[in-house]
């Protein structure tokens, strides 16, 4: 009989099932040292989020109490199933927190799963620099002058991440030798700031998005502090209220975020070269959401 805590059991159960088809639920429960009811709960969870390198998108496990267990479909398993972006984020945060409790021989599986939930898109990559052109500047200045909205593609952090934004431009400004666009984002109904050299494919749009409000609403900033390898300080160059202190190989930094999920996502993407500290009230909220998620998945 194998003794496992649940995290370890979920990481090892599907590979074992693939190698031992036609096992009964009672045999598997005895093998893993759990009751048959606990095993059925584990199998239900596997089909919902998936474990280890197998993901969870198309895991199809045929099973019933007292019957045979077979994994009948393992194709395309590289994304978690039925998890929203924020749910996947908090699940990854929980797994990182549980990391020290997981045996060394499972650490590579754990790292693989975390990367599936929140892919590391910034390590071993270069900053976006000088990709905008004079034509984009002309279109944005024209939109500001005539109070028109534009849709543009925006490169965030690296060229690997790109999203479409519908924005009413309000002003262009220079800060720390970079040009920024302040505007009203129609997708979030809030004020946003964008680096001009990350804006591509600017297109004007017509009604009903002619303009944003004169007084743009901004969320309250959450101040986050941390320590990062100095080679990666460029990732934070357009963060609100950014201050840095260079300490050689590492730099101390403070910056503001409008969504705590964004800061958590950054920390998970940058495991190994970024450590972030969150305000206590934020950590309380993260713990509460993580507990709710684990309760839902149990």
mmCIF file of C-alpha atoms in Angstrom:
data_model
loop_
_atom_site.group_PDB
_atom_site.id
_atom_site.type_symbol
_atom_site.label_atom_id
_atom_site.label_comp_id
_atom_site.label_asym_id
_atom_site.label_seq_id
_atom_site.Cartn_x
_atom_site.Cartn_y
_atom_site.Cartn_z
ATOM 1 C CA UNK A 1 0.000 0.000 0.000
ATOM 2 C CA UNK A 2 1.310 3.480 -0.943
ATOM 3 C CA UNK A 3 0.789 6.311 1.560
ATOM 4 C CA UNK A 4 0.185 9.711 -0.091
ATOM 5 C CA UNK A 5 -1.109 13.092 0.915
ATOM 6 C CA UNK A 6 -3.725 14.271 -1.576
ATOM 7 C CA UNK A 7 -1.489 16.596 -3.598
ATOM 8 C CA UNK A 8 1.104 13.862 -4.068
ATOM 9 C CA UNK A 9 -1.600 11.297 -4.816
ATOM 10 C CA UNK A 10 -3.181 13.459 -7.526
ATOM 11 C CA UNK A 11 0.225 13.974 -9.151
ATOM 12 C CA UNK A 12 0.871 10.220 -9.319
ATOM 13 C CA UNK A 13 -2.588 8.695 -9.796
ATOM 14 C CA UNK A 14 -3.124 9.278 -13.521
ATOM 15 C CA UNK A 15 0.311 7.956 -14.591
ATOM 16 C CA UNK A 16 -0.390 4.865 -12.460
ATOM 17 C CA UNK A 17 -3.819 4.389 -14.071
ATOM 18 C CA UNK A 18 -2.305 4.644 -17.549
ATOM 19 C CA UNK A 19 0.186 1.918 -16.647
ATOM 20 C CA UNK A 20 -2.400 -0.284 -14.910
ATOM 21 C CA UNK A 21 -5.587 -0.409 -17.012
ATOM 22 C CA UNK A 22 -8.566 -2.550 -15.973
ATOM 23 C CA UNK A 23 -7.880 -2.023 -12.253
ATOM 24 C CA UNK A 24 -10.956 -1.912 -10.023
ATOM 25 C CA UNK A 25 -11.787 0.999 -7.775
ATOM 26 C CA UNK A 26 -11.317 -1.192 -4.707
ATOM 27 C CA UNK A 27 -7.861 -2.334 -5.904
ATOM 28 C CA UNK A 28 -6.749 1.235 -6.615
ATOM 29 C CA UNK A 29 -8.089 2.492 -3.282
ATOM 30 C CA UNK A 30 -6.129 -0.241 -1.475
ATOM 31 C CA UNK A 31 -2.998 0.576 -3.499
ATOM 32 C CA UNK A 32 -3.111 4.258 -2.588
ATOM 33 C CA UNK A 33 -4.273 3.811 0.996
ATOM 34 C CA UNK A 34 -7.613 5.582 0.713
ATOM 35 C CA UNK A 35 -11.262 4.631 0.944
ATOM 36 C CA UNK A 36 -13.145 3.877 -2.252
ATOM 37 C CA UNK A 37 -15.195 7.055 -1.751
ATOM 38 C CA UNK A 38 -11.995 9.136 -1.485
ATOM 39 C CA UNK A 39 -10.739 7.537 -4.683
ATOM 40 C CA UNK A 40 -13.953 8.415 -6.522
ATOM 41 C CA UNK A 41 -13.528 12.032 -5.392
ATOM 42 C CA UNK A 42 -9.942 11.999 -6.717
ATOM 43 C CA UNK A 43 -11.063 10.607 -10.074
ATOM 44 C CA UNK A 44 -13.746 13.294 -10.320
ATOM 45 C CA UNK A 45 -11.130 15.969 -9.623
ATOM 46 C CA UNK A 46 -8.745 14.523 -12.219
ATOM 47 C CA UNK A 47 -11.380 14.862 -14.917
ATOM 48 C CA UNK A 48 -12.022 18.454 -13.806
ATOM 49 C CA UNK A 49 -8.524 19.998 -13.679
ATOM 50 C CA UNK A 50 -6.049 17.264 -14.541
ATOM 51 C CA UNK A 51 -2.713 16.596 -12.840
ATOM 52 C CA UNK A 52 0.986 16.779 -13.632
ATOM 53 C CA UNK A 53 2.106 16.811 -17.278
ATOM 54 C CA UNK A 54 -1.246 15.440 -18.448
ATOM 55 C CA UNK A 55 -3.145 18.710 -18.037
ATOM 56 C CA UNK A 56 -6.900 18.207 -17.910
ATOM 57 C CA UNK A 57 -8.569 19.436 -21.079
ATOM 58 C CA UNK A 58 -9.637 16.061 -22.496
ATOM 59 C CA UNK A 59 -8.994 13.589 -19.685
ATOM 60 C CA UNK A 60 -11.758 11.003 -20.055
ATOM 61 C CA UNK A 61 -11.773 8.393 -17.294
ATOM 62 C CA UNK A 62 -14.395 5.665 -17.283
ATOM 63 C CA UNK A 63 -15.138 4.495 -13.746
ATOM 64 C CA UNK A 64 -17.885 3.651 -11.289
ATOM 65 C CA UNK A 65 -17.929 2.356 -7.739
ATOM 66 C CA UNK A 66 -16.859 -1.282 -7.665
ATOM 67 C CA UNK A 67 -16.050 -1.314 -11.394
ATOM 68 C CA UNK A 68 -13.017 -1.079 -13.648
ATOM 69 C CA UNK A 69 -11.143 2.207 -14.144
ATOM 70 C CA UNK A 70 -9.784 3.083 -17.580
ATOM 71 C CA UNK A 71 -8.336 6.246 -19.080
ATOM 72 C CA UNK A 72 -9.941 6.259 -22.517
ATOM 73 C CA UNK A 73 -8.849 9.605 -23.975
ATOM 74 C CA UNK A 74 -5.575 11.461 -23.363
ATOM 75 C CA UNK A 75 -5.312 13.631 -26.478
ATOM 76 C CA UNK A 76 -4.711 17.362 -26.318
ATOM 77 C CA UNK A 77 -4.098 17.450 -22.581
ATOM 78 C CA UNK A 78 -2.212 20.700 -22.064
ATOM 79 C CA UNK A 79 -4.666 23.122 -20.449
ATOM 80 C CA UNK A 80 -6.783 22.879 -17.280
ATOM 81 C CA UNK A 81 -10.477 22.231 -17.875
ATOM 82 C CA UNK A 82 -13.322 24.443 -16.676
ATOM 83 C CA UNK A 83 -11.063 26.903 -14.862
ATOM 84 C CA UNK A 84 -11.309 30.615 -15.483
ATOM 85 C CA UNK A 85 -8.080 32.591 -15.787
ATOM 86 C CA UNK A 86 -8.298 33.789 -12.178
ATOM 87 C CA UNK A 87 -9.147 30.287 -10.885
ATOM 88 C CA UNK A 88 -6.126 28.840 -12.667
ATOM 89 C CA UNK A 89 -4.026 31.639 -11.207
ATOM 90 C CA UNK A 90 -5.103 30.933 -7.637
ATOM 91 C CA UNK A 91 -4.692 27.175 -8.116
ATOM 92 C CA UNK A 92 -1.121 27.796 -9.281
ATOM 93 C CA UNK A 93 -0.528 30.061 -6.267
ATOM 94 C CA UNK A 94 -1.757 27.278 -3.956
ATOM 95 C CA UNK A 95 0.548 24.743 -5.624
ATOM 96 C CA UNK A 96 3.525 27.081 -5.218
ATOM 97 C CA UNK A 97 2.667 27.493 -1.532
ATOM 98 C CA UNK A 98 2.465 23.694 -1.147
ATOM 99 C CA UNK A 99 5.766 23.210 -2.964
ATOM 100 C CA UNK A 100 7.975 22.698 0.145
ATOM 101 C CA UNK A 101 5.665 19.882 1.319
ATOM 102 C CA UNK A 102 5.954 17.903 -1.931
ATOM 103 C CA UNK A 103 8.758 15.308 -2.246
ATOM 104 C CA UNK A 104 11.800 16.202 -4.332
ATOM 105 C CA UNK A 105 11.069 13.535 -6.950
ATOM 106 C CA UNK A 106 7.745 15.241 -7.755
ATOM 107 C CA UNK A 107 9.111 18.793 -7.999
ATOM 108 C CA UNK A 108 9.618 18.630 -11.777
ATOM 109 C CA UNK A 109 5.990 17.498 -12.225
ATOM 110 C CA UNK A 110 4.859 20.354 -9.983
ATOM 111 C CA UNK A 111 6.863 22.923 -11.978
ATOM 112 C CA UNK A 112 5.392 21.533 -15.222
ATOM 113 C CA UNK A 113 1.831 21.879 -13.897
ATOM 114 C CA UNK A 114 2.396 25.428 -12.653
ATOM 115 C CA UNK A 115 3.766 26.402 -16.062
ATOM 116 C CA UNK A 116 0.610 24.958 -17.684
ATOM 117 C CA UNK A 117 -1.594 27.054 -15.416
ATOM 118 C CA UNK A 118 0.485 30.241 -15.719
ATOM 119 C CA UNK A 119 3.005 29.899 -18.581
ATOM 120 C CA UNK A 120 6.367 31.553 -18.015
ATOM 121 C CA UNK A 121 6.534 34.021 -20.882
ATOM 122 C CA UNK A 122 9.164 36.396 -19.560
ATOM 123 C CA UNK A 123 12.178 34.279 -18.644
ATOM 124 C CA UNK A 124 14.864 34.073 -21.311
ATOM 125 C CA UNK A 125 13.110 36.790 -23.328
ATOM 126 C CA UNK A 126 13.937 40.336 -24.330
ATOM 127 C CA UNK A 127 12.077 43.590 -23.712
ATOM 128 C CA UNK A 128 9.982 45.208 -26.410
ATOM 129 C CA UNK A 129 11.856 48.243 -27.752
ATOM 130 C CA UNK A 130 11.269 50.697 -30.578
ATOM 131 C CA UNK A 131 8.513 48.829 -32.394
ATOM 132 C CA UNK A 132 6.148 51.779 -32.877
ATOM 133 C CA UNK A 133 6.247 54.064 -35.909
ATOM 134 C CA UNK A 134 5.378 57.668 -36.759
ATOM 135 C CA UNK A 135 2.104 56.586 -38.379
ATOM 136 C CA UNK A 136 0.823 55.246 -35.021
ATOM 137 C CA UNK A 137 1.771 58.530 -33.361
ATOM 138 C CA UNK A 138 -0.135 60.475 -36.034
ATOM 139 C CA UNK A 139 -3.277 58.337 -35.624
ATOM 140 C CA UNK A 140 -3.234 58.662 -31.828
ATOM 141 C CA UNK A 141 -2.685 62.434 -31.951
ATOM 142 C CA UNK A 142 -5.566 62.667 -34.433
ATOM 143 C CA UNK A 143 -7.823 60.613 -32.130
ATOM 144 C CA UNK A 144 -6.967 62.879 -29.175
ATOM 145 C CA UNK A 145 -7.616 66.037 -31.238
ATOM 146 C CA UNK A 146 -11.028 64.876 -32.501
ATOM 147 C CA UNK A 147 -12.037 62.851 -29.408
ATOM 148 C CA UNK A 148 -12.235 59.546 -31.304
ATOM 149 C CA UNK A 149 -11.696 55.986 -30.127
ATOM 150 C CA UNK A 150 -9.138 53.621 -31.621
ATOM 151 C CA UNK A 151 -8.520 49.898 -31.495
ATOM 152 C CA UNK A 152 -4.921 48.764 -31.352
ATOM 153 C CA UNK A 153 -2.845 45.684 -30.647
ATOM 154 C CA UNK A 154 -0.747 45.962 -27.497
ATOM 155 C CA UNK A 155 2.416 44.047 -26.678
ATOM 156 C CA UNK A 156 2.691 43.473 -22.922
ATOM 157 C CA UNK A 157 6.116 42.782 -21.392
ATOM 158 C CA UNK A 158 7.412 40.742 -24.364
ATOM 159 C CA UNK A 159 6.423 40.131 -27.968
ATOM 160 C CA UNK A 160 4.975 36.780 -26.824
ATOM 161 C CA UNK A 161 1.929 38.452 -25.230
ATOM 162 C CA UNK A 162 -0.383 40.512 -27.429
ATOM 163 C CA UNK A 163 -3.939 41.710 -26.872
ATOM 164 C CA UNK A 164 -6.479 43.948 -28.599
ATOM 165 C CA UNK A 165 -7.555 47.146 -26.801
ATOM 166 C CA UNK A 166 -10.429 49.551 -27.517
ATOM 167 C CA UNK A 167 -9.290 52.923 -26.145
ATOM 168 C CA UNK A 168 -10.252 56.592 -26.227
ATOM 169 C CA UNK A 169 -6.820 58.322 -26.177
ATOM 170 C CA UNK A 170 -6.599 61.349 -23.845
ATOM 171 C CA UNK A 171 -2.959 62.481 -23.851
ATOM 172 C CA UNK A 172 0.603 61.541 -24.786
ATOM 173 C CA UNK A 173 3.372 62.207 -22.275
ATOM 174 C CA UNK A 174 7.071 61.521 -21.772
ATOM 175 C CA UNK A 175 8.346 59.823 -18.628
ATOM 176 C CA UNK A 176 11.805 58.330 -18.035
ATOM 177 C CA UNK A 177 12.718 58.729 -21.728
ATOM 178 C CA UNK A 178 9.662 56.732 -22.876
ATOM 179 C CA UNK A 179 6.402 57.990 -24.415
ATOM 180 C CA UNK A 180 3.153 56.922 -22.743
ATOM 181 C CA UNK A 181 -0.492 57.110 -23.825
ATOM 182 C CA UNK A 182 -3.129 57.818 -21.184
ATOM 183 C CA UNK A 183 -6.596 56.771 -22.271
ATOM 184 C CA UNK A 184 -9.987 55.385 -21.333
ATOM 185 C CA UNK A 185 -10.178 51.617 -21.911
ATOM 186 C CA UNK A 186 -13.686 50.664 -23.072
ATOM 187 C CA UNK A 187 -13.019 46.973 -22.330
ATOM 188 C CA UNK A 188 -12.475 47.614 -18.594
ATOM 189 C CA UNK A 189 -14.345 50.945 -18.269
ATOM 190 C CA UNK A 190 -11.312 52.418 -16.519
ATOM 191 C CA UNK A 191 -8.363 54.687 -17.161
ATOM 192 C CA UNK A 192 -5.238 52.940 -18.448
ATOM 193 C CA UNK A 193 -1.676 53.882 -19.404
ATOM 194 C CA UNK A 194 0.169 52.297 -22.349
ATOM 195 C CA UNK A 195 3.740 52.526 -23.619
ATOM 196 C CA UNK A 196 3.725 53.946 -27.118
ATOM 197 C CA UNK A 197 6.464 51.620 -28.357
ATOM 198 C CA UNK A 198 4.246 48.604 -27.571
ATOM 199 C CA UNK A 199 1.237 49.820 -29.569
ATOM 200 C CA UNK A 200 0.793 48.306 -33.038
ATOM 201 C CA UNK A 201 -1.867 48.224 -35.760
ATOM 202 C CA UNK A 202 -3.826 51.347 -34.743
ATOM 203 C CA UNK A 203 -7.298 51.610 -36.322
ATOM 204 C CA UNK A 204 -9.961 54.270 -35.804
ATOM 205 C CA UNK A 205 -13.473 53.130 -34.873
ATOM 206 C CA UNK A 206 -16.861 54.812 -35.180
ATOM 207 C CA UNK A 207 -19.924 55.140 -32.936
ATOM 208 C CA UNK A 208 -20.885 54.134 -30.280
ATOM 209 C CA UNK A 209 -17.304 54.430 -29.015
ATOM 210 C CA UNK A 210 -16.596 58.020 -29.999
ATOM 211 C CA UNK A 211 -15.157 59.118 -26.664
ATOM 212 C CA UNK A 212 -14.612 58.226 -23.047
ATOM 213 C CA UNK A 213 -15.675 60.228 -19.988
ATOM 214 C CA UNK A 214 -13.893 63.479 -19.212
ATOM 215 C CA UNK A 215 -13.015 62.240 -15.716
ATOM 216 C CA UNK A 216 -11.626 58.736 -16.086
ATOM 217 C CA UNK A 217 -12.204 56.296 -13.236
ATOM 218 C CA UNK A 218 -9.110 54.524 -11.893
ATOM 219 C CA UNK A 219 -9.073 51.655 -9.432
ATOM 220 C CA UNK A 220 -7.186 52.253 -6.203
ATOM 221 C CA UNK A 221 -3.556 51.270 -6.584
ATOM 222 C CA UNK A 222 -2.229 48.376 -4.488
ATOM 223 C CA UNK A 223 1.426 48.925 -3.571
ATOM 224 C CA UNK A 224 3.637 45.861 -4.011
ATOM 225 C CA UNK A 225 7.316 45.583 -3.095
ATOM 226 C CA UNK A 226 9.839 42.987 -4.121
ATOM 227 C CA UNK A 227 13.312 41.931 -5.134
ATOM 228 C CA UNK A 228 14.239 41.036 -8.709
ATOM 229 C CA UNK A 229 17.332 40.085 -10.661
ATOM 230 C CA UNK A 230 18.584 43.344 -12.138
ATOM 231 C CA UNK A 231 18.644 41.856 -15.664
ATOM 232 C CA UNK A 232 14.822 41.744 -15.564
ATOM 233 C CA UNK A 233 14.052 45.202 -14.173
ATOM 234 C CA UNK A 234 12.919 46.225 -17.686
ATOM 235 C CA UNK A 235 9.719 44.229 -17.182
ATOM 236 C CA UNK A 236 8.480 46.860 -14.732
ATOM 237 C CA UNK A 237 9.445 50.004 -16.615
ATOM 238 C CA UNK A 238 5.827 51.079 -17.213
ATOM 239 C CA UNK A 239 4.427 50.133 -13.795
ATOM 240 C CA UNK A 240 2.653 52.960 -11.930
ATOM 241 C CA UNK A 241 4.645 54.610 -9.128
ATOM 242 C CA UNK A 242 7.750 52.520 -9.839
ATOM 243 C CA UNK A 243 10.826 53.104 -7.655
ATOM 244 C CA UNK A 244 13.974 50.947 -7.776
ATOM 245 C CA UNK A 245 17.205 50.615 -5.812
ATOM 246 C CA UNK A 246 20.040 48.790 -7.579
ATOM 247 C CA UNK A 247 21.963 46.390 -5.336
ATOM 248 C CA UNK A 248 24.219 44.760 -7.917
ATOM 249 C CA UNK A 249 22.841 41.454 -9.215
ATOM 250 C CA UNK A 250 19.460 42.220 -7.615
ATOM 251 C CA UNK A 251 17.296 45.335 -7.332
ATOM 252 C CA UNK A 252 14.680 46.326 -4.789
ATOM 253 C CA UNK A 253 11.488 47.712 -6.324
ATOM 254 C CA UNK A 254 8.127 49.158 -5.349
ATOM 255 C CA UNK A 255 5.245 49.639 -7.771
ATOM 256 C CA UNK A 256 1.476 49.866 -7.939
ATOM 257 C CA UNK A 257 -1.035 47.477 -9.502
ATOM 258 C CA UNK A 258 -4.760 47.910 -10.112
ATOM 259 C CA UNK A 259 -5.497 44.165 -9.928
ATOM 260 C CA UNK A 260 -3.783 41.907 -7.398
ATOM 261 C CA UNK A 261 -4.241 39.009 -9.862
ATOM 262 C CA UNK A 262 -1.787 40.780 -12.170
ATOM 263 C CA UNK A 263 0.896 40.951 -9.483
ATOM 264 C CA UNK A 264 0.372 37.283 -8.562
ATOM 265 C CA UNK A 265 0.570 36.321 -12.233
ATOM 266 C CA UNK A 266 3.863 38.198 -12.575
ATOM 267 C CA UNK A 267 5.287 36.444 -9.526
ATOM 268 C CA UNK A 268 4.284 33.020 -10.875
ATOM 269 C CA UNK A 269 5.660 33.764 -14.351
ATOM 270 C CA UNK A 270 8.952 34.928 -12.848
ATOM 271 C CA UNK A 271 9.642 32.141 -10.352
ATOM 272 C CA UNK A 272 13.382 31.995 -9.767
ATOM 273 C CA UNK A 273 14.222 35.646 -10.310
ATOM 274 C CA UNK A 274 11.411 37.644 -8.657
ATOM 275 C CA UNK A 275 10.177 37.665 -5.051
ATOM 276 C CA UNK A 276 7.163 39.867 -4.278
ATOM 277 C CA UNK A 277 5.750 40.996 -0.946
ATOM 278 C CA UNK A 278 2.040 41.838 -0.763
ATOM 279 C CA UNK A 279 0.176 43.939 1.825
ATOM 280 C CA UNK A 280 -1.294 41.820 4.634
ATOM 281 C CA UNK A 281 -4.901 42.551 3.652
ATOM 282 C CA UNK A 282 -4.132 41.363 0.113
ATOM 283 C CA UNK A 283 -2.597 38.105 1.357
ATOM 284 C CA UNK A 284 -5.705 37.530 3.480
ATOM 285 C CA UNK A 285 -7.864 37.928 0.372
ATOM 286 C CA UNK A 286 -5.615 35.578 -1.649
ATOM 287 C CA UNK A 287 -5.807 32.927 1.086
ATOM 288 C CA UNK A 288 -9.593 33.249 1.238
ATOM 289 C CA UNK A 289 -9.967 32.825 -2.527
ATOM 290 C CA UNK A 290 -7.559 29.899 -2.571
ATOM 291 C CA UNK A 291 -9.510 28.148 0.207
ATOM 292 C CA UNK A 292 -12.749 28.717 -1.700
ATOM 293 C CA UNK A 293 -11.223 27.248 -4.853
ATOM 294 C CA UNK A 294 -9.876 24.159 -3.092
ATOM 295 C CA UNK A 295 -13.249 23.635 -1.416
ATOM 296 C CA UNK A 296 -14.973 23.872 -4.806
ATOM 297 C CA UNK A 297 -12.571 21.368 -6.379
ATOM 298 C CA UNK A 298 -12.682 18.887 -3.485
#
